Amino acid sequence: MLASSSTRAGQVDLSVENRLGFDSNVFRSTNETEDGTHEISPMLTVRDARDPLEYRFEYRPTYRTFMRTSGIDGADHVARGSIDWDVTPVDVIRLSGSHYNGRQFLTEAADLGTTTVYQVNDRERLRRSDANAYYGRVLTPTLRLGLEFDFDDFDASGTSARSLTDSRAYTGSVSIMKSLSQRLEIGLIGSGRWRENRAVEPDQVSVPTSPRASSRTNVWDVLGSIRYQITPTIDAAIQAGPSFIRSEQFPNGVRGLLHDESSSINVFAVGSLSKRWQNGDADASYVRSEARSGNVASSSSISDVLSLDVDQRLTERWRVGASVSWNRLEQITSQQGLSGRFRIEAIRSAFKLDFAWTSRVFLLAQYRYTRQDTKNSTFGSNRSAEVDLHLAFIGLRYTFDPILY
């Protein structure tokens, strides 16, 4: 692989997908509105896999129209990029990032981050951006050091009490890994996160309600890490340890002497198990971490995500894939001094089938199911909502001849 990749030139790839589909719940609400859909989705990719610098950039706009529902046709945009640079034989730099700009009721199209929840919002579009920078250095043949920085921004603010809360987080971490054998590696990871949830003050003219609070959350993690190669095709890894969380609530979104503080200790963990075979692979993972709340309250949450993904190439022309995941968001702190609980649980499953008709033309089929349960007992009231969603489409993808440079 290394010998062949070093001779490859950079190239530009362009493809276009045309899809006809069905959406059982257009607005992702308890009052289901079903409709047919039509999508046009081109994708532009610029990539180069030559050593020592490899990069890949993707941009995919998708224009979706609905057959009966009016006023919601439009485009959603997803962009991703990554750079891998082997600076020296012992130093590496990895950069990656993504951006989503789309309508708030179609957030499954973003496919960014670990949480996707459906919430009522008065803003037409959401924007989600994230970036990652990693520097690694081999100190000895069995010891390596890693420095990492993450940035995550969720922009959804509107002008009413139904608006979601903007969230911005910065995370820095340091890791030290020690190889005990060719199959076993242990290590220690320390990280710190600063998150600000900002609730924009509601419009007091059109929506007479009290301004909401903003919040700031500091998270400190100390995780032990173990990676083990069970067999030549099976790998397992786990990271676990205590997390120290401190949250501050600022009434009316104004920082000052009057604010609420709370602290807690949790156990965060990341576990994964992967299996590779000749024509496919399977990955299972569990992640418990701090995340944005995903609701109108200005608070962080504990996120639990359990997922399984399987991909299999049946023949040279046929390929299938399936995935299932469970996600729970539970609010960490009270809102403006009021006790209560906010929780979202979601189950998602997907199945896809691809057929290579020719080297340039592919037939596509996909089905997704999502069920989300929301329970909210904050502000002295008990509310719950259940959202079911079925998405399906058949499509045709055409790929143009690559442009080499």
Coordinates of C-alpha atoms in Angstrom, one line a residue:
M1 CA 0.0 0.0 0.0
L2 CA 2.8 2.5 0.8
A3 CA 4.6 1.7 -2.4
S4 CA 1.6 2.2 -4.6
S5 CA 0.3 5.3 -2.7
S6 CA 3.7 7.1 -3.1
T7 CA 3.3 7.0 -7.0
R8 CA -0.3 8.4 -7.1
A9 CA -0.9 11.9 -8.2
G10 CA -3.4 14.3 -6.8
Q11 CA -6.8 14.2 -8.3
V12 CA -10.2 15.9 -8.5
D13 CA -13.3 13.7 -8.4
L14 CA -16.8 14.8 -9.2
S15 CA -20.0 12.8 -8.8
V16 CA -23.7 13.5 -8.9
E17 CA -26.5 11.7 -7.1
N18 CA -30.2 11.8 -8.1
R19 CA -32.6 10.4 -5.5
L20 CA -36.3 9.7 -5.1
G21 CA -37.4 9.1 -1.5
F22 CA -40.0 8.9 1.2
D23 CA -40.1 10.9 4.5
S24 CA -42.6 9.8 7.1
N25 CA -42.2 12.8 9.4
V26 CA -41.1 16.0 7.4
F27 CA -40.9 18.3 10.5
R28 CA -39.5 15.7 12.9
S29 CA -42.4 16.3 15.3
T30 CA -45.1 14.4 17.2
N31 CA -47.6 15.5 14.5
E32 CA -46.3 13.4 11.6
T33 CA -46.5 14.8 8.0
E34 CA -45.4 12.3 5.4
D35 CA -44.2 13.3 1.9
G36 CA -42.2 12.2 -1.1
T37 CA -38.8 13.8 -1.8
H38 CA -36.5 14.4 -4.7
E39 CA -32.8 15.2 -4.2
I40 CA -29.9 16.4 -6.4
S41 CA -26.6 16.0 -4.6
P42 CA -23.3 16.6 -6.4
M43 CA -20.0 16.0 -4.5
L44 CA -16.6 17.5 -5.3
T45 CA -13.5 15.8 -3.8
V46 CA -9.8 17.0 -4.0
R47 CA -7.3 14.5 -2.7
D48 CA -3.7 13.4 -2.8
A49 CA -2.3 10.3 -1.1
R50 CA 1.4 10.8 -1.7
D51 CA 3.8 10.6 1.2
P52 CA 4.7 12.6 3.3
L53 CA 1.7 14.9 2.9
E54 CA -1.8 13.4 2.3
Y55 CA -4.9 15.4 2.1
R56 CA -8.6 15.1 1.3
F57 CA -11.3 17.8 0.9
E58 CA -15.0 17.2 0.2
Y59 CA -17.9 19.5 -0.5
R60 CA -21.5 18.2 -0.9
P61 CA -24.5 20.5 -1.4
T62 CA -27.9 18.7 -1.5
Y63 CA -31.0 20.3 -2.9
R64 CA -34.2 18.6 -1.6
T65 CA -37.7 19.3 -2.8
F66 CA -41.0 17.9 -1.3
M67 CA -43.8 16.8 -3.5
R68 CA -46.7 18.1 -1.4
T69 CA -45.3 20.2 1.5
S70 CA -44.7 23.8 0.4
G71 CA -42.3 26.4 1.6
I72 CA -39.5 24.1 2.9
D73 CA -37.6 23.2 -0.3
G74 CA -33.9 24.2 -0.2
A75 CA -30.3 23.3 0.0
D76 CA -28.1 21.8 2.8
H77 CA -24.3 22.0 2.7
V78 CA -21.7 19.6 4.1
A79 CA -17.9 20.2 3.9
R80 CA -15.1 18.1 5.3
G81 CA -11.4 18.1 5.1
S82 CA -8.3 16.3 6.5
I83 CA -4.5 16.7 6.2
D84 CA -2.0 14.1 7.3
W85 CA 1.7 15.2 7.4
D86 CA 4.6 13.0 8.4
V87 CA 6.9 16.0 9.2
T88 CA 9.9 13.8 10.1
P89 CA 10.3 10.0 10.8
V90 CA 9.2 10.7 14.4
D91 CA 6.8 13.7 14.1
V92 CA 3.3 13.7 12.7
I93 CA 0.6 16.4 12.3
R94 CA -3.1 15.5 11.7
L95 CA -5.7 18.2 10.9
S96 CA -9.4 17.7 10.2
G97 CA -12.6 19.6 10.2
S98 CA -16.2 19.7 9.0
H99 CA -19.0 22.2 8.6
Y100 CA -22.8 21.7 8.2
N101 CA -25.2 24.5 7.1
G102 CA -28.8 23.2 6.7
R103 CA -32.4 23.4 7.7
Q104 CA -33.0 22.6 11.3
F105 CA -35.5 19.8 10.7
L106 CA -33.1 17.9 8.4
T107 CA -30.2 17.5 10.8
E108 CA -29.6 13.8 9.9
A109 CA -28.0 15.1 6.7
A110 CA -25.2 16.6 8.7
D111 CA -23.7 13.3 9.9
L112 CA -21.4 15.3 12.2
G113 CA -20.6 14.6 15.8
T114 CA -22.1 12.0 18.0
T115 CA -25.5 13.5 18.7
T116 CA -28.4 14.4 16.4
V117 CA -31.6 15.3 18.1
Y118 CA -34.8 16.8 16.8
Q119 CA -36.0 19.8 18.6
V120 CA -38.6 22.5 17.9
N121 CA -36.7 25.7 16.8
D122 CA -37.8 29.0 15.3
R123 CA -34.6 29.4 13.2
E124 CA -34.7 28.2 9.6
R125 CA -31.1 26.9 9.6
L126 CA -28.5 25.4 11.9
R127 CA -24.8 25.6 11.6
R128 CA -22.4 23.1 13.1
S129 CA -18.6 23.3 12.8
D130 CA -15.8 21.2 14.3
A131 CA -12.1 21.1 13.9
N132 CA -9.3 18.8 15.3
A133 CA -5.5 19.3 15.4
Y134 CA -3.1 16.6 16.6
Y135 CA 0.6 16.5 17.0
G136 CA 2.4 13.2 17.8
R137 CA 6.0 12.5 18.5
V138 CA 7.8 9.2 18.9
L139 CA 10.1 9.6 22.0
T140 CA 11.5 6.1 22.0
P141 CA 10.8 2.9 20.0
T142 CA 8.1 2.1 22.5
L143 CA 7.0 5.5 23.8
R144 CA 5.0 8.2 22.0
L145 CA 3.6 11.6 23.0
G146 CA 0.4 13.2 21.7
L147 CA -1.0 16.8 21.9
E148 CA -4.5 17.4 20.6
F149 CA -6.9 20.3 20.3
D150 CA -10.6 20.2 19.4
F151 CA -13.1 22.9 18.6
D152 CA -16.9 22.5 18.3
D153 CA -19.4 25.2 17.5
F154 CA -23.2 24.9 17.3
D155 CA -25.1 27.9 16.0
A156 CA -28.9 27.8 16.4
S157 CA -29.9 30.9 18.1
G158 CA -33.2 32.5 17.3
T159 CA -35.4 35.2 18.9
S160 CA -37.9 33.2 21.0
A161 CA -38.0 30.9 24.0
R162 CA -38.3 28.0 21.6
S163 CA -34.9 28.6 20.1
L164 CA -32.1 26.2 20.7
T165 CA -29.1 27.3 22.6
D166 CA -25.8 28.2 20.9
S167 CA -22.9 26.2 22.1
R168 CA -19.1 26.5 21.7
A169 CA -16.5 24.2 23.2
Y170 CA -12.7 24.1 23.2
T171 CA -10.8 21.0 24.3
G172 CA -7.1 20.3 24.8
S173 CA -5.5 17.0 25.7
V174 CA -2.1 15.4 26.4
S175 CA -1.5 11.7 26.0
I176 CA 1.5 9.4 26.6
M177 CA 1.4 5.8 25.2
K178 CA 3.7 2.9 26.0
S179 CA 4.0 -0.3 23.9
L180 CA 4.5 -3.3 26.1
S181 CA 4.5 -5.7 23.1
Q182 CA 3.6 -5.8 19.5
R183 CA 0.0 -6.4 20.5
L184 CA -0.4 -4.4 23.8
E185 CA -0.3 -0.7 24.4
I186 CA -1.2 1.2 27.6
G187 CA -1.3 4.9 28.3
L188 CA -2.7 7.9 30.2
I189 CA -4.7 10.8 28.8
G190 CA -5.4 14.1 30.5
S191 CA -7.8 16.7 29.0
G192 CA -9.6 19.9 29.8
R193 CA -12.7 21.3 28.1
W194 CA -14.3 24.8 28.3
R195 CA -17.9 25.0 27.0
E196 CA -20.1 28.1 26.8
N197 CA -23.8 27.8 26.2
R198 CA -25.3 31.1 25.2
A199 CA -29.1 31.6 25.1
V200 CA -30.0 34.7 23.1
E201 CA -32.5 36.9 24.9
P202 CA -36.0 36.4 23.5
D203 CA -37.8 39.2 21.7
Q204 CA -39.8 40.8 24.4
V205 CA -42.2 42.4 22.0
S206 CA -43.4 39.3 20.1
V207 CA -42.7 36.8 22.8
P208 CA -43.3 38.1 26.3
T209 CA -41.2 35.7 28.3
S210 CA -38.3 36.0 30.8
P211 CA -34.8 36.0 29.3
R212 CA -33.1 32.7 29.6
A213 CA -29.8 32.0 31.4
S214 CA -26.4 31.3 29.8
S215 CA -23.9 28.9 31.2
R216 CA -20.3 28.0 31.3
T217 CA -19.0 24.4 31.9
N218 CA -15.4 23.3 32.7
V219 CA -14.6 19.6 32.4
W220 CA -11.3 17.9 33.4
D221 CA -10.7 14.2 32.4
V222 CA -8.1 11.7 33.5
L223 CA -8.4 8.5 31.4
G224 CA -6.4 5.3 31.5
S225 CA -6.0 3.7 28.0
I226 CA -5.5 0.1 26.9
R227 CA -5.2 -1.1 23.3
Y228 CA -4.9 -4.8 22.5
Q229 CA -4.7 -6.7 19.3
I230 CA -6.7 -9.9 20.1
T231 CA -6.0 -11.5 16.7
P232 CA -4.4 -10.2 13.5
T233 CA -8.0 -9.1 12.4
I234 CA -9.5 -8.1 15.8
D235 CA -8.6 -5.0 17.8
A236 CA -10.0 -3.8 21.1
A237 CA -9.4 -0.5 23.0
I238 CA -10.8 1.2 26.1
Q239 CA -10.3 4.5 27.8
A240 CA -11.9 5.2 31.1
G241 CA -11.4 7.4 34.2
P242 CA -12.9 10.1 36.4
S243 CA -14.2 13.4 35.0
F244 CA -14.6 16.6 37.1
I245 CA -17.3 18.9 36.0
R246 CA -18.0 22.5 37.2
S247 CA -20.9 24.5 35.8
E248 CA -22.0 28.1 36.3
Q249 CA -25.5 29.4 35.3
F250 CA -25.8 33.2 34.6
P251 CA -29.4 34.5 34.9
N252 CA -30.6 36.6 32.0
G253 CA -27.5 35.7 30.1
V254 CA -25.4 38.3 32.0
R255 CA -22.2 37.4 33.9
G256 CA -21.8 38.9 37.3
L257 CA -21.8 38.2 41.0
L258 CA -25.2 36.7 40.9
H259 CA -25.0 33.2 39.4
D260 CA -25.5 29.5 40.3
E261 CA -22.6 27.0 40.6
S262 CA -22.5 23.3 40.8
S263 CA -19.8 20.6 40.7
S264 CA -19.9 16.8 40.1
I265 CA -17.7 13.8 39.4
N266 CA -18.5 11.3 36.7
V267 CA -16.9 8.4 35.0
F268 CA -16.3 8.9 31.3
A269 CA -15.2 6.1 28.9
V270 CA -14.5 5.2 25.3
G271 CA -14.5 1.6 24.2
S272 CA -14.2 0.1 20.7
L273 CA -14.0 -3.4 19.1
S274 CA -13.2 -3.8 15.4
K275 CA -13.1 -6.9 13.1
R276 CA -11.7 -6.9 9.6
W277 CA -12.0 -9.6 7.0
Q278 CA -11.3 -9.9 3.3
N279 CA -14.4 -8.3 1.9
G280 CA -15.8 -6.3 4.9
D281 CA -15.5 -5.0 8.4
A282 CA -17.5 -4.4 11.6
D283 CA -17.0 -1.8 14.3
A284 CA -18.7 -1.6 17.7
S285 CA -18.1 1.4 20.1
Y286 CA -19.4 3.0 23.3
V287 CA -18.7 6.6 24.2
R288 CA -19.7 8.4 27.5
S289 CA -18.7 12.0 27.6
E290 CA -19.9 15.6 28.2
A291 CA -21.9 17.3 25.3
R292 CA -24.1 20.2 24.6
S293 CA -27.6 19.8 26.0
G294 CA -29.5 19.5 22.7
N295 CA -32.5 21.5 24.1
V296 CA -33.6 25.0 24.8
A297 CA -32.1 25.0 28.3
S298 CA -28.6 26.5 28.6
S299 CA -26.8 23.5 30.1
S300 CA -24.4 20.7 29.3
S301 CA -25.4 17.1 29.3
I302 CA -23.9 13.6 29.8
S303 CA -24.0 11.8 26.5
D304 CA -24.0 8.0 26.1
V305 CA -23.6 6.6 22.6
L306 CA -23.5 2.8 21.7
S307 CA -23.2 1.9 18.0
L308 CA -22.5 -1.0 15.7
D309 CA -21.6 -0.7 12.0
V310 CA -21.1 -3.5 9.5
D311 CA -20.0 -3.2 5.9
Q312 CA -19.7 -6.1 3.4
R313 CA -18.8 -6.4 -0.2
L314 CA -20.9 -9.3 -1.6
T315 CA -19.4 -9.4 -5.1
E316 CA -17.4 -7.1 -7.3
R317 CA -20.7 -5.2 -8.0
W318 CA -22.8 -5.6 -4.8
R319 CA -22.1 -4.0 -1.5
V320 CA -24.3 -3.8 1.6
G321 CA -24.0 -1.9 4.9
A322 CA -26.0 -1.8 8.2
S323 CA -25.8 0.3 11.4
V324 CA -27.6 0.7 14.6
S325 CA -27.0 3.1 17.5
W326 CA -28.5 4.1 20.8
N327 CA -27.9 7.6 22.2
R328 CA -28.9 9.2 25.5
L329 CA -28.5 12.9 26.5
E330 CA -29.1 13.7 30.2
Q331 CA -28.9 17.3 31.5
I332 CA -26.1 17.8 34.1
T333 CA -27.3 20.8 36.1
S334 CA -30.5 22.6 37.0
Q335 CA -31.7 25.6 35.0
Q336 CA -31.8 28.9 36.7
G337 CA -31.9 27.3 40.2
L338 CA -34.9 25.1 39.4
S339 CA -34.5 21.3 40.0
G340 CA -35.6 18.9 37.3
R341 CA -34.4 16.5 34.6
F342 CA -34.1 16.7 30.9
R343 CA -33.4 13.5 28.9
I344 CA -33.4 12.5 25.3
E345 CA -33.1 8.9 24.2
A346 CA -32.8 7.9 20.5
I347 CA -32.5 4.7 18.6
R348 CA -31.3 4.8 15.0
S349 CA -30.9 2.1 12.4
A350 CA -29.9 2.2 8.7
F351 CA -29.5 -0.3 5.9
K352 CA -27.9 0.5 2.5
L353 CA -27.4 -1.4 -0.8
D354 CA -25.1 -0.3 -3.6
F355 CA -24.8 -1.9 -7.1
A356 CA -22.0 -1.0 -9.5
W357 CA -23.8 -1.0 -12.8
T358 CA -20.7 0.2 -14.6
S359 CA -17.4 1.7 -13.5
R360 CA -19.1 5.1 -13.5
V361 CA -22.8 4.4 -12.7
F362 CA -24.0 3.1 -9.3
L363 CA -27.5 2.2 -8.2
L364 CA -28.3 3.1 -4.5
A365 CA -30.9 2.2 -2.0
Q366 CA -31.1 3.2 1.6
Y367 CA -33.6 2.9 4.5
R368 CA -33.3 4.7 8.0
Y369 CA -35.4 4.5 11.1
T370 CA -35.2 6.8 14.1
R371 CA -37.2 6.9 17.3
Q372 CA -36.6 9.7 19.8
D373 CA -38.1 10.0 23.3
T374 CA -37.8 13.3 25.1
K375 CA -38.7 13.7 28.8
N376 CA -38.6 17.2 30.4
S377 CA -39.4 17.8 34.0
T378 CA -37.7 21.2 34.4
F379 CA -39.4 24.5 35.3
G380 CA -42.0 22.7 37.4
S381 CA -43.8 20.8 34.6
N382 CA -43.6 17.3 33.2
R383 CA -43.6 17.0 29.5
S384 CA -42.7 14.1 27.1
A385 CA -42.7 13.7 23.4
E386 CA -42.0 10.8 21.0
V387 CA -40.8 11.2 17.5
D388 CA -40.7 8.4 14.9
L389 CA -39.0 8.8 11.5
H390 CA -38.8 6.5 8.5
L391 CA -36.6 7.7 5.6
A392 CA -36.0 5.7 2.4
F393 CA -34.7 6.5 -1.1
I394 CA -33.5 4.9 -4.3
G395 CA -30.9 6.7 -6.3
L396 CA -28.5 6.8 -9.2
R397 CA -24.9 8.1 -8.8
Y398 CA -22.7 9.1 -11.8
T399 CA -19.0 9.6 -11.3
F400 CA -17.0 11.6 -13.9
D401 CA -13.5 10.8 -15.0
P402 CA -11.0 12.1 -12.4
I403 CA -8.8 15.1 -13.2
L404 CA -5.2 14.3 -12.3
Y405 CA -2.7 16.9 -11.4

